[in-house]
Tab-separated table of C-alpha atoms in Angstrom:
chain	number	residue	atom	x	y	z
A	978	UNK	CA	124.081	146.231	80.319
A	979	UNK	CA	123.864	143.117	78.166
A	980	UNK	CA	127.110	141.179	77.836
A	981	UNK	CA	126.446	140.656	74.132
A	982	UNK	CA	126.889	144.316	73.294
A	983	UNK	CA	130.207	145.364	71.809
A	984	UNK	CA	132.170	147.559	74.208
A	985	UNK	CA	132.410	150.506	71.837
A	986	UNK	CA	128.608	150.883	71.789
A	987	UNK	CA	128.198	151.089	75.576
A	988	UNK	CA	128.407	154.940	75.642
A	989	UNK	CA	125.640	155.003	73.032
A	990	UNK	CA	123.567	152.651	75.167
A	991	UNK	CA	124.167	154.894	78.184
A	992	UNK	CA	122.896	157.867	76.194
A	993	UNK	CA	119.641	156.191	75.152
A	994	UNK	CA	119.152	154.911	78.701
A	995	UNK	CA	118.899	158.495	80.009
A	996	UNK	CA	117.156	159.993	76.973
A	997	UNK	CA	113.604	161.272	77.470
A	998	UNK	CA	112.695	162.332	73.950
A	999	UNK	CA	109.958	160.511	72.100
A	1000	UNK	CA	111.936	161.033	68.901
A	1001	UNK	CA	115.654	161.736	68.525
A	1002	UNK	CA	117.565	162.680	65.390
A	1003	UNK	CA	121.342	162.478	65.652
A	1004	UNK	CA	123.860	163.251	62.954
A	1005	UNK	CA	126.569	160.712	62.230
A	1006	UNK	CA	129.141	163.030	63.814
A	1007	UNK	CA	126.986	163.380	66.943
A	1008	UNK	CA	126.657	159.602	67.188
A	1009	UNK	CA	130.425	159.295	66.914
A	1010	UNK	CA	130.871	161.985	69.572
A	1011	UNK	CA	128.736	159.951	71.941
A	1012	UNK	CA	130.640	156.762	71.175
A	1013	UNK	CA	134.097	158.310	71.194
A	1014	UNK	CA	135.071	156.587	67.959
A	1015	UNK	CA	134.045	156.186	64.355
A	1016	UNK	CA	131.064	154.184	63.186
A	1017	UNK	CA	131.918	151.205	60.986
A	1018	UNK	CA	131.827	151.576	57.208
A	1019	UNK	CA	128.662	149.481	57.066
A	1020	UNK	CA	126.819	152.177	59.027
A	1021	UNK	CA	127.671	154.687	56.307
A	1022	UNK	CA	126.884	152.397	53.403
A	1023	UNK	CA	123.859	150.296	54.373
A	1024	UNK	CA	120.534	151.321	55.867
A	1025	UNK	CA	120.063	147.693	56.822
A	1026	UNK	CA	122.873	148.053	59.391
A	1027	UNK	CA	120.660	150.462	61.335
A	1028	UNK	CA	117.461	148.455	60.907
A	1029	UNK	CA	119.072	145.210	62.041
A	1030	UNK	CA	117.551	143.653	65.186
A	1031	UNK	CA	118.991	140.126	65.198
A	1032	UNK	CA	122.394	138.549	66.011
A	1033	UNK	CA	125.243	137.978	65.340
A	1034	UNK	CA	125.981	141.720	65.379
A	1035	UNK	CA	124.610	143.412	68.492
A	1036	UNK	CA	125.072	147.159	67.963
A	1037	UNK	CA	121.280	147.619	67.791
A	1038	UNK	CA	121.021	146.696	71.478
A	1039	UNK	CA	122.429	150.113	72.369
A	1040	UNK	CA	119.077	151.682	71.453
A	1041	UNK	CA	116.593	148.775	71.510
A	1042	UNK	CA	117.433	147.983	75.153
A	1043	UNK	CA	116.141	151.474	75.994
A	1044	UNK	CA	112.982	151.048	73.923
A	1045	UNK	CA	114.064	152.970	70.816
A	1046	UNK	CA	113.997	151.820	67.219
A	1047	UNK	CA	115.209	153.372	63.971
A	1048	UNK	CA	112.544	155.055	61.839
A	1049	UNK	CA	114.678	156.952	59.331
A	1050	UNK	CA	118.233	156.805	58.024
A	1051	UNK	CA	119.942	159.358	55.813
A	1052	UNK	CA	123.186	157.600	55.039
A	1053	UNK	CA	126.216	159.589	56.105
A	1054	UNK	CA	124.002	162.365	57.460
A	1055	UNK	CA	121.614	161.442	60.278
A	1056	UNK	CA	119.548	158.736	61.961
A	1057	UNK	CA	116.166	159.217	63.626
A	1058	UNK	CA	115.152	157.030	66.556
A	1059	UNK	CA	111.699	156.742	68.107
A	1060	UNK	CA	110.126	154.936	71.051
A	1061	UNK	CA	106.597	153.595	71.305
A	1062	UNK	CA	106.036	154.944	74.828
A	1063	UNK	CA	107.427	157.985	76.631
A	1064	UNK	CA	109.802	157.274	79.499
A	1065	UNK	CA	108.426	158.730	82.734
A	1066	UNK	CA	110.154	160.431	85.606
A	1067	UNK	CA	110.245	159.076	89.159
A	1068	UNK	CA	106.880	160.646	89.959
A	1069	UNK	CA	105.418	158.770	86.970
A	1070	UNK	CA	104.729	161.865	84.875
A	1071	UNK	CA	106.133	162.287	81.409
A	1072	UNK	CA	108.766	164.913	80.867
A	1073	UNK	CA	106.962	167.746	79.095
A	1074	UNK	CA	109.941	169.589	77.627
A	1075	UNK	CA	109.868	169.814	73.859
A	1076	UNK	CA	113.568	169.019	73.592
A	1077	UNK	CA	114.736	167.511	76.864
A	1078	UNK	CA	118.493	167.217	77.124
A	1079	UNK	CA	120.259	163.914	77.627
A	1080	UNK	CA	123.940	163.684	78.299
A	1081	UNK	CA	126.572	161.128	79.158
A	1082	UNK	CA	130.006	161.479	80.696
A	1083	UNK	CA	132.807	159.316	79.368
A	1084	UNK	CA	136.573	159.205	79.249
A	1085	UNK	CA	138.319	160.898	76.356
A	1086	UNK	CA	139.480	158.793	73.417
A	1087	UNK	CA	142.300	159.534	70.981
A	1088	UNK	CA	139.696	160.240	68.300
A	1089	UNK	CA	138.337	163.075	70.477
A	1090	UNK	CA	141.588	165.066	70.418
A	1091	UNK	CA	140.656	167.565	67.729
A	1092	UNK	CA	137.154	168.116	69.124
A	1093	UNK	CA	138.497	168.565	72.647
A	1094	UNK	CA	140.973	171.231	71.562
A	1095	UNK	CA	138.139	173.011	69.746
A	1096	UNK	CA	135.948	172.737	72.863
A	1097	UNK	CA	138.645	174.343	74.962
A	1098	UNK	CA	139.044	177.209	72.508
A	1099	UNK	CA	135.291	177.832	72.577
A	1100	UNK	CA	135.300	178.002	76.371
A	1101	UNK	CA	138.383	180.259	76.462
A	1102	UNK	CA	136.458	182.683	74.256
A	1103	UNK	CA	133.458	182.654	76.608
A	1104	UNK	CA	135.080	183.183	79.987
A	1105	UNK	CA	137.949	184.869	81.820
A	1106	UNK	CA	137.970	182.219	84.536
A	1107	UNK	CA	140.350	179.881	82.654
A	1108	UNK	CA	144.119	180.347	82.600
A	1109	UNK	CA	144.276	180.436	78.810
A	1110	UNK	CA	142.732	182.987	76.477
A	1111	UNK	CA	141.544	182.229	72.952
A	1112	UNK	CA	144.266	181.098	70.515
A	1113	UNK	CA	146.802	180.820	73.335
A	1114	UNK	CA	146.586	177.051	73.772
A	1115	UNK	CA	149.831	175.586	72.444
A	1116	UNK	CA	148.617	172.042	71.871
A	1117	UNK	CA	148.325	170.035	68.673
A	1118	UNK	CA	146.156	167.012	68.014
A	1119	UNK	CA	149.265	164.832	67.770
A	1120	UNK	CA	150.625	166.131	71.087
A	1121	UNK	CA	147.345	165.540	72.863
A	1122	UNK	CA	147.070	161.999	71.524
A	1123	UNK	CA	150.619	161.317	72.687
A	1124	UNK	CA	149.743	162.698	76.123
A	1125	UNK	CA	146.646	160.511	76.323
A	1126	UNK	CA	148.659	157.395	75.535
A	1127	UNK	CA	151.131	158.315	78.281
A	1128	UNK	CA	148.318	159.015	80.746
A	1129	UNK	CA	146.922	155.541	80.174
A	1130	UNK	CA	150.270	154.150	81.308
A	1131	UNK	CA	150.260	156.322	84.439
A	1132	UNK	CA	146.623	155.353	85.159
A	1133	UNK	CA	145.985	158.445	87.286
A	1134	UNK	CA	145.338	161.107	84.641
A	1135	UNK	CA	142.395	161.516	82.312
A	1136	UNK	CA	139.906	163.888	80.761
A	1137	UNK	CA	136.202	163.241	81.290
A	1138	UNK	CA	133.912	164.628	78.601
A	1139	UNK	CA	130.247	165.537	78.875
A	1140	UNK	CA	128.430	164.828	75.598
A	1141	UNK	CA	124.968	166.413	75.464
A	1142	UNK	CA	122.747	165.216	72.607
A	1143	UNK	CA	125.896	164.446	70.646
A	1144	UNK	CA	127.561	167.819	71.331
A	1145	UNK	CA	130.575	168.337	73.593
A	1146	UNK	CA	129.297	170.476	76.463
A	1147	UNK	CA	132.059	170.426	79.064
A	1148	UNK	CA	135.007	168.568	80.529
A	1149	UNK	CA	136.993	167.797	83.661
A	1150	UNK	CA	140.740	167.235	83.587
A	1151	UNK	CA	142.102	164.951	86.311
A	1152	UNK	CA	145.871	165.328	86.697
A	1153	UNK	CA	147.446	162.849	89.087
A	1154	UNK	CA	151.074	163.023	90.158
A	1155	UNK	CA	153.858	160.590	89.241
A	1156	UNK	CA	155.766	160.722	92.521
A	1157	UNK	CA	154.959	157.883	94.929
A	1158	UNK	CA	154.412	160.170	97.936
A	1159	UNK	CA	151.662	162.134	96.190
A	1160	UNK	CA	150.097	159.559	93.905
A	1161	UNK	CA	146.978	159.770	96.072
A	1162	UNK	CA	146.522	163.417	95.010
A	1163	UNK	CA	145.053	164.850	91.796
A	1164	UNK	CA	144.419	168.394	90.615
A	1165	UNK	CA	141.162	169.146	88.818
A	1166	UNK	CA	140.163	171.594	86.091
A	1167	UNK	CA	136.459	171.863	85.293
A	1168	UNK	CA	134.780	173.775	82.463
A	1169	UNK	CA	131.270	173.853	80.960
A	1170	UNK	CA	130.245	175.810	77.876
A	1171	UNK	CA	128.207	178.866	78.722
A	1172	UNK	CA	125.055	177.737	76.903
A	1173	UNK	CA	125.029	174.422	78.780
A	1174	UNK	CA	125.485	175.749	82.299
A	1175	UNK	CA	122.816	175.502	85.008
A	1176	UNK	CA	121.860	172.006	83.795
A	1177	UNK	CA	123.691	169.985	86.440
A	1178	UNK	CA	126.591	169.177	84.130
A	1179	UNK	CA	129.266	170.597	86.427
A	1180	UNK	CA	128.014	168.553	89.365
A	1181	UNK	CA	127.731	165.425	87.214
A	1182	UNK	CA	131.281	165.856	85.929
A	1183	UNK	CA	132.635	166.233	89.455
A	1184	UNK	CA	130.715	163.156	90.610
A	1185	UNK	CA	132.301	161.245	87.726
A	1186	UNK	CA	135.710	162.627	88.743
A	1187	UNK	CA	135.242	161.347	92.281
A	1188	UNK	CA	134.130	157.892	91.121
A	1189	UNK	CA	137.033	157.653	88.678
A	1190	UNK	CA	139.494	158.792	91.352
A	1191	UNK	CA	138.307	156.341	93.993
A	1192	UNK	CA	138.790	153.474	91.557
A	1193	UNK	CA	142.443	154.523	91.258
A	1194	UNK	CA	143.187	155.087	94.938
A	1195	UNK	CA	143.181	158.874	94.572
A	1196	UNK	CA	141.909	160.199	97.896
A	1197	UNK	CA	142.608	163.950	97.695
A	1198	UNK	CA	141.326	166.324	95.009
A	1199	UNK	CA	142.719	169.837	94.621
A	1200	UNK	CA	141.645	172.821	92.547
A	1201	UNK	CA	141.864	176.601	92.413
A	1202	UNK	CA	139.141	179.173	91.786
A	1203	UNK	CA	139.461	182.896	91.102
A	1204	UNK	CA	138.044	184.839	94.027
A	1205	UNK	CA	135.307	186.492	91.947
A	1206	UNK	CA	134.081	183.243	90.354
A	1207	UNK	CA	131.067	182.966	92.632
A	1208	UNK	CA	129.296	180.294	90.593
A	1209	UNK	CA	132.269	177.919	90.796
A	1210	UNK	CA	132.829	178.658	94.476
A	1211	UNK	CA	129.185	177.847	95.220
A	1212	UNK	CA	129.375	174.617	93.221
A	1213	UNK	CA	132.539	173.297	94.834
A	1214	UNK	CA	131.411	174.280	98.327
A	1215	UNK	CA	128.140	172.446	97.729
A	1216	UNK	CA	130.137	169.393	96.643
A	1217	UNK	CA	132.140	169.358	99.869
A	1218	UNK	CA	135.343	171.163	98.930
A	1219	UNK	CA	137.029	173.164	101.673
A	1220	UNK	CA	139.062	176.352	101.242
A	1221	UNK	CA	142.664	175.889	102.368
A	1222	UNK	CA	144.298	179.155	101.447
A	1223	UNK	CA	144.591	182.148	99.145
A	1224	UNK	CA	147.140	182.713	96.402
A	1225	UNK	CA	147.662	186.441	96.515
A	1226	UNK	CA	147.811	188.225	93.130
A	1227	UNK	CA	147.864	184.831	91.400
A	1228	UNK	CA	146.098	186.059	88.251
A	1229	UNK	CA	146.570	189.198	86.182
A	1230	UNK	CA	143.272	189.972	84.520
A	1231	UNK	CA	142.753	193.140	82.474
A	1232	UNK	CA	145.794	194.726	84.169
A	1233	UNK	CA	144.344	193.989	87.596
A	1234	UNK	CA	145.700	191.385	90.006
A	1235	UNK	CA	143.196	188.813	91.230
A	1236	UNK	CA	143.522	186.402	94.147
A	1237	UNK	CA	142.857	182.719	93.779
A	1238	UNK	CA	141.344	180.358	96.356
A	1239	UNK	CA	142.834	176.918	96.919
A	1240	UNK	CA	140.268	174.222	97.662
A	1241	UNK	CA	140.468	170.516	98.363
A	1242	UNK	CA	138.307	167.518	99.156
A	1243	UNK	CA	139.235	164.288	100.883
A	1244	UNK	CA	137.446	161.329	99.336
Protein backbone atom coordinates (compact mmCIF):
# COMPACT_ATOMS: atom_id res chain seq x y z
CA UNK A 1 0.00 0.00 0.00
CA UNK A 2 1.39 3.41 -0.93
CA UNK A 3 2.73 5.42 1.99
CA UNK A 4 1.11 8.56 0.60
CA UNK A 5 -2.40 7.32 1.24
CA UNK A 6 -4.17 8.65 4.31
CA UNK A 7 -4.70 5.91 6.89
CA UNK A 8 -8.47 6.26 6.98
CA UNK A 9 -8.72 5.29 3.29
CA UNK A 10 -6.77 2.03 3.62
CA UNK A 11 -9.93 -0.10 4.22
CA UNK A 12 -11.38 1.39 1.03
CA UNK A 13 -8.19 0.53 -0.83
CA UNK A 14 -8.38 -3.02 0.55
CA UNK A 15 -11.93 -3.32 -0.77
CA UNK A 16 -11.04 -2.24 -4.31
CA UNK A 17 -7.99 -4.50 -4.26
CA UNK A 18 -10.23 -7.59 -3.90
CA UNK A 19 -13.13 -6.32 -6.02
CA UNK A 20 -13.83 -8.18 -9.27
CA UNK A 21 -16.65 -6.11 -10.72
CA UNK A 22 -16.12 -4.19 -13.92
CA UNK A 23 -18.38 -1.47 -12.53
CA UNK A 24 -19.25 -0.77 -8.90
CA UNK A 25 -21.83 1.65 -7.52
CA UNK A 26 -21.60 2.34 -3.80
CA UNK A 27 -23.81 4.63 -1.77
CA UNK A 28 -22.17 7.18 0.49
CA UNK A 29 -23.26 5.17 3.53
CA UNK A 30 -21.76 1.99 2.04
CA UNK A 31 -18.48 3.80 1.39
CA UNK A 32 -18.46 4.99 4.99
CA UNK A 33 -19.22 1.45 6.19
CA UNK A 34 -16.16 0.21 4.35
CA UNK A 35 -13.99 2.98 5.75
CA UNK A 36 -15.34 2.84 9.28
CA UNK A 37 -15.74 6.61 9.46
CA UNK A 38 -17.39 9.53 7.74
CA UNK A 39 -16.32 10.94 4.41
CA UNK A 40 -15.10 14.54 4.53
CA UNK A 41 -17.51 17.37 3.78
CA UNK A 42 -15.78 17.97 0.45
CA UNK A 43 -16.88 14.51 -0.72
CA UNK A 44 -20.50 15.51 -0.14
CA UNK A 45 -20.21 18.95 -1.68
CA UNK A 46 -17.85 18.69 -4.67
CA UNK A 47 -17.80 16.21 -7.54
CA UNK A 48 -14.24 17.34 -8.18
CA UNK A 49 -13.17 15.66 -4.92
CA UNK A 50 -14.03 12.29 -6.48
CA UNK A 51 -12.54 13.07 -9.88
CA UNK A 52 -9.25 14.28 -8.42
CA UNK A 53 -6.17 12.27 -9.47
CA UNK A 54 -3.27 14.50 -8.41
CA UNK A 55 -1.58 15.43 -5.09
CA UNK A 56 -1.55 16.89 -2.49
CA UNK A 57 -4.65 14.95 -1.39
CA UNK A 58 -4.28 11.22 -1.98
CA UNK A 59 -7.69 9.68 -1.25
CA UNK A 60 -8.08 8.77 -4.94
CA UNK A 61 -5.25 6.24 -4.60
CA UNK A 62 -7.62 3.94 -2.72
CA UNK A 63 -9.36 3.11 -6.01
CA UNK A 64 -6.86 4.14 -8.71
CA UNK A 65 -4.19 1.81 -7.29
CA UNK A 66 -6.59 -1.06 -8.05
CA UNK A 67 -7.32 0.18 -11.56
CA UNK A 68 -10.67 1.86 -10.90
CA UNK A 69 -11.72 5.39 -11.75
CA UNK A 70 -14.85 7.41 -11.02
CA UNK A 71 -17.38 7.65 -13.86
CA UNK A 72 -20.40 9.08 -12.05
CA UNK A 73 -21.09 10.97 -8.84
CA UNK A 74 -24.48 11.71 -7.32
CA UNK A 75 -23.52 13.99 -4.47
CA UNK A 76 -24.65 12.67 -1.12
CA UNK A 77 -26.14 9.58 -2.75
CA UNK A 78 -23.75 7.31 -4.65
CA UNK A 79 -20.52 7.00 -6.62
CA UNK A 80 -19.91 4.68 -9.57
CA UNK A 81 -16.44 3.30 -10.23
CA UNK A 82 -15.26 1.48 -13.34
CA UNK A 83 -12.08 -0.24 -14.51
CA UNK A 84 -10.75 -0.45 -18.04
CA UNK A 85 -9.89 -4.16 -17.80
CA UNK A 86 -11.43 -6.99 -15.80
CA UNK A 87 -9.30 -8.42 -13.01
CA UNK A 88 -8.67 -12.13 -13.60
CA UNK A 89 -8.51 -15.02 -11.21
CA UNK A 90 -5.40 -17.13 -10.59
CA UNK A 91 -6.18 -19.34 -13.57
CA UNK A 92 -6.26 -16.21 -15.74
CA UNK A 93 -9.99 -16.36 -16.50
CA UNK A 94 -12.30 -13.49 -15.74
CA UNK A 95 -14.84 -13.94 -13.00
CA UNK A 96 -18.14 -14.45 -14.82
CA UNK A 97 -20.56 -13.65 -12.00
CA UNK A 98 -22.84 -10.74 -12.75
CA UNK A 99 -22.42 -9.31 -9.26
CA UNK A 100 -19.37 -10.88 -7.66
CA UNK A 101 -19.06 -10.14 -3.97
CA UNK A 102 -16.08 -8.35 -2.48
CA UNK A 103 -15.60 -8.00 1.22
CA UNK A 104 -13.06 -6.73 3.70
CA UNK A 105 -12.57 -7.44 7.38
CA UNK A 106 -11.58 -4.59 9.65
CA UNK A 107 -11.64 -3.64 13.30
CA UNK A 108 -14.70 -1.86 14.63
CA UNK A 109 -14.62 1.92 15.01
CA UNK A 110 -16.65 4.07 17.38
CA UNK A 111 -18.68 5.30 14.41
CA UNK A 112 -19.78 1.70 13.77
CA UNK A 113 -21.54 1.33 17.13
CA UNK A 114 -25.09 1.94 15.97
CA UNK A 115 -24.69 -0.23 12.86
CA UNK A 116 -23.13 -3.04 14.88
CA UNK A 117 -26.00 -3.11 17.36
CA UNK A 118 -28.43 -3.22 14.43
CA UNK A 119 -26.41 -6.05 12.84
CA UNK A 120 -26.63 -8.06 16.03
CA UNK A 121 -30.39 -7.57 16.25
CA UNK A 122 -30.78 -8.76 12.65
CA UNK A 123 -28.80 -11.92 13.39
CA UNK A 124 -30.69 -12.58 16.64
CA UNK A 125 -33.89 -12.54 14.59
CA UNK A 126 -32.49 -15.05 12.10
CA UNK A 127 -31.08 -17.73 14.37
CA UNK A 128 -31.51 -19.54 17.68
CA UNK A 129 -27.80 -20.27 17.95
CA UNK A 130 -26.97 -16.96 19.69
CA UNK A 131 -27.47 -16.38 23.41
CA UNK A 132 -29.66 -13.33 22.86
CA UNK A 133 -33.04 -13.18 21.17
CA UNK A 134 -34.36 -10.16 19.27
CA UNK A 135 -34.84 -7.00 21.36
CA UNK A 136 -33.09 -8.59 24.34
CA UNK A 137 -29.72 -6.91 23.84
CA UNK A 138 -29.32 -4.35 26.61
CA UNK A 139 -26.67 -2.19 24.97
CA UNK A 140 -26.79 1.43 23.88
CA UNK A 141 -24.60 3.17 21.34
CA UNK A 142 -23.00 5.22 24.11
CA UNK A 143 -22.25 2.11 26.19
CA UNK A 144 -20.70 0.31 23.26
CA UNK A 145 -18.50 3.28 22.39
CA UNK A 146 -17.37 3.47 26.01
CA UNK A 147 -16.58 -0.25 25.93
CA UNK A 148 -14.58 0.13 22.73
CA UNK A 149 -12.48 2.91 24.24
CA UNK A 150 -11.77 0.70 27.26
CA UNK A 151 -10.91 -2.27 25.04
CA UNK A 152 -8.31 -0.19 23.22
CA UNK A 153 -6.60 0.37 26.57
CA UNK A 154 -6.66 -3.36 27.36
CA UNK A 155 -5.37 -4.18 23.84
CA UNK A 156 -6.73 -7.73 23.93
CA UNK A 157 -10.40 -7.19 23.06
CA UNK A 158 -11.97 -6.16 19.79
CA UNK A 159 -14.75 -6.73 17.31
CA UNK A 160 -13.84 -7.58 13.72
CA UNK A 161 -16.44 -6.66 11.12
CA UNK A 162 -16.96 -8.15 7.68
CA UNK A 163 -18.16 -5.49 5.22
CA UNK A 164 -19.47 -6.99 1.97
CA UNK A 165 -20.02 -4.49 -0.86
CA UNK A 166 -20.55 -1.82 1.78
CA UNK A 167 -23.00 -3.87 3.87
CA UNK A 168 -22.23 -5.35 7.29
CA UNK A 169 -22.38 -9.12 6.79
CA UNK A 170 -20.94 -10.61 9.97
CA UNK A 171 -18.65 -10.15 12.94
CA UNK A 172 -16.31 -11.84 15.39
CA UNK A 173 -15.97 -10.68 18.98
CA UNK A 174 -12.58 -11.34 20.60
CA UNK A 175 -12.76 -11.06 24.39
CA UNK A 176 -9.41 -11.30 26.13
CA UNK A 177 -9.04 -11.49 29.89
CA UNK A 178 -7.59 -8.83 32.20
CA UNK A 179 -5.91 -11.15 34.69
CA UNK A 180 -2.20 -11.70 34.07
CA UNK A 181 -2.40 -15.51 34.33
CA UNK A 182 -4.94 -15.76 31.51
CA UNK A 183 -4.05 -12.82 29.29
CA UNK A 184 -2.94 -15.35 26.67
CA UNK A 185 -6.55 -16.59 26.39
CA UNK A 186 -9.50 -15.09 24.50
CA UNK A 187 -13.09 -16.22 24.01
CA UNK A 188 -14.64 -15.87 20.57
CA UNK A 189 -18.17 -15.22 19.32
CA UNK A 190 -18.76 -15.51 15.58
CA UNK A 191 -21.88 -14.62 13.60
CA UNK A 192 -22.71 -14.19 9.90
CA UNK A 193 -26.03 -12.99 8.51
CA UNK A 194 -28.05 -15.79 6.98
CA UNK A 195 -28.06 -14.36 3.45
CA UNK A 196 -24.26 -14.06 3.45
CA UNK A 197 -23.40 -17.54 4.68
CA UNK A 198 -21.63 -20.15 2.56
CA UNK A 199 -19.38 -17.45 1.05
CA UNK A 200 -16.27 -18.09 3.13
CA UNK A 201 -16.96 -15.17 5.45
CA UNK A 202 -16.91 -17.24 8.64
CA UNK A 203 -13.55 -18.76 7.76
CA UNK A 204 -12.15 -15.36 6.77
CA UNK A 205 -13.30 -13.81 10.04
CA UNK A 206 -11.68 -16.58 12.06
CA UNK A 207 -8.44 -16.23 10.09
CA UNK A 208 -8.50 -12.51 10.91
CA UNK A 209 -9.15 -13.37 14.57
CA UNK A 210 -6.11 -15.63 14.65
CA UNK A 211 -3.86 -13.02 13.00
CA UNK A 212 -5.10 -10.31 15.36
CA UNK A 213 -4.60 -12.57 18.38
CA UNK A 214 -1.07 -13.61 17.47
CA UNK A 215 -0.06 -9.96 17.20
CA UNK A 216 -1.18 -9.53 20.82
CA UNK A 217 0.39 -12.66 22.29
CA UNK A 218 -2.95 -14.44 22.59
CA UNK A 219 -2.17 -18.13 22.10
CA UNK A 220 -5.41 -19.88 23.12
CA UNK A 221 -8.85 -19.29 21.60
CA UNK A 222 -12.01 -20.61 23.24
CA UNK A 223 -15.62 -20.80 22.10
CA UNK A 224 -18.83 -22.73 22.67
CA UNK A 225 -21.25 -24.21 20.14
CA UNK A 226 -24.73 -25.63 20.70
CA UNK A 227 -24.68 -29.37 20.06
CA UNK A 228 -27.15 -29.17 17.16
CA UNK A 229 -25.31 -26.36 15.34
CA UNK A 230 -23.74 -28.68 12.79
CA UNK A 231 -22.63 -25.94 10.41
CA UNK A 232 -20.61 -24.17 13.12
CA UNK A 233 -19.18 -27.43 14.43
CA UNK A 234 -18.01 -28.35 10.93
CA UNK A 235 -16.45 -24.92 10.42
CA UNK A 236 -14.53 -24.83 13.68
CA UNK A 237 -13.37 -28.43 13.33
CA UNK A 238 -12.11 -27.63 9.84
CA UNK A 239 -10.23 -24.65 11.28
CA UNK A 240 -8.44 -26.82 13.84
CA UNK A 241 -10.54 -26.38 16.97
CA UNK A 242 -10.70 -29.34 19.33
CA UNK A 243 -13.63 -30.31 21.56
CA UNK A 244 -12.70 -30.21 25.24
CA UNK A 245 -15.96 -30.92 26.99
CA UNK A 246 -19.73 -30.64 27.14
CA UNK A 247 -21.79 -28.20 29.18
CA UNK A 248 -24.83 -30.23 30.08
CA UNK A 249 -28.20 -28.44 29.77
CA UNK A 250 -26.36 -25.17 29.16
CA UNK A 251 -29.09 -23.67 26.97
CA UNK A 252 -32.86 -23.62 27.35
CA UNK A 253 -34.36 -23.40 23.90
CA UNK A 254 -38.12 -23.60 23.32
CA UNK A 255 -38.55 -25.20 26.77
CA UNK A 256 -36.00 -27.87 25.92
CA UNK A 257 -32.52 -28.10 27.44
CA UNK A 258 -29.65 -28.20 24.96
CA UNK A 259 -26.03 -29.17 25.59
CA UNK A 260 -23.16 -26.98 24.50
CA UNK A 261 -19.73 -28.09 23.27
CA UNK A 262 -16.60 -26.34 24.49
CA UNK A 263 -13.89 -26.00 21.85
CA UNK A 264 -10.43 -24.48 21.81
CA UNK A 265 -7.45 -23.93 19.55
CA UNK A 266 -3.83 -23.35 20.46
CA UNK A 267 -2.20 -20.85 18.12
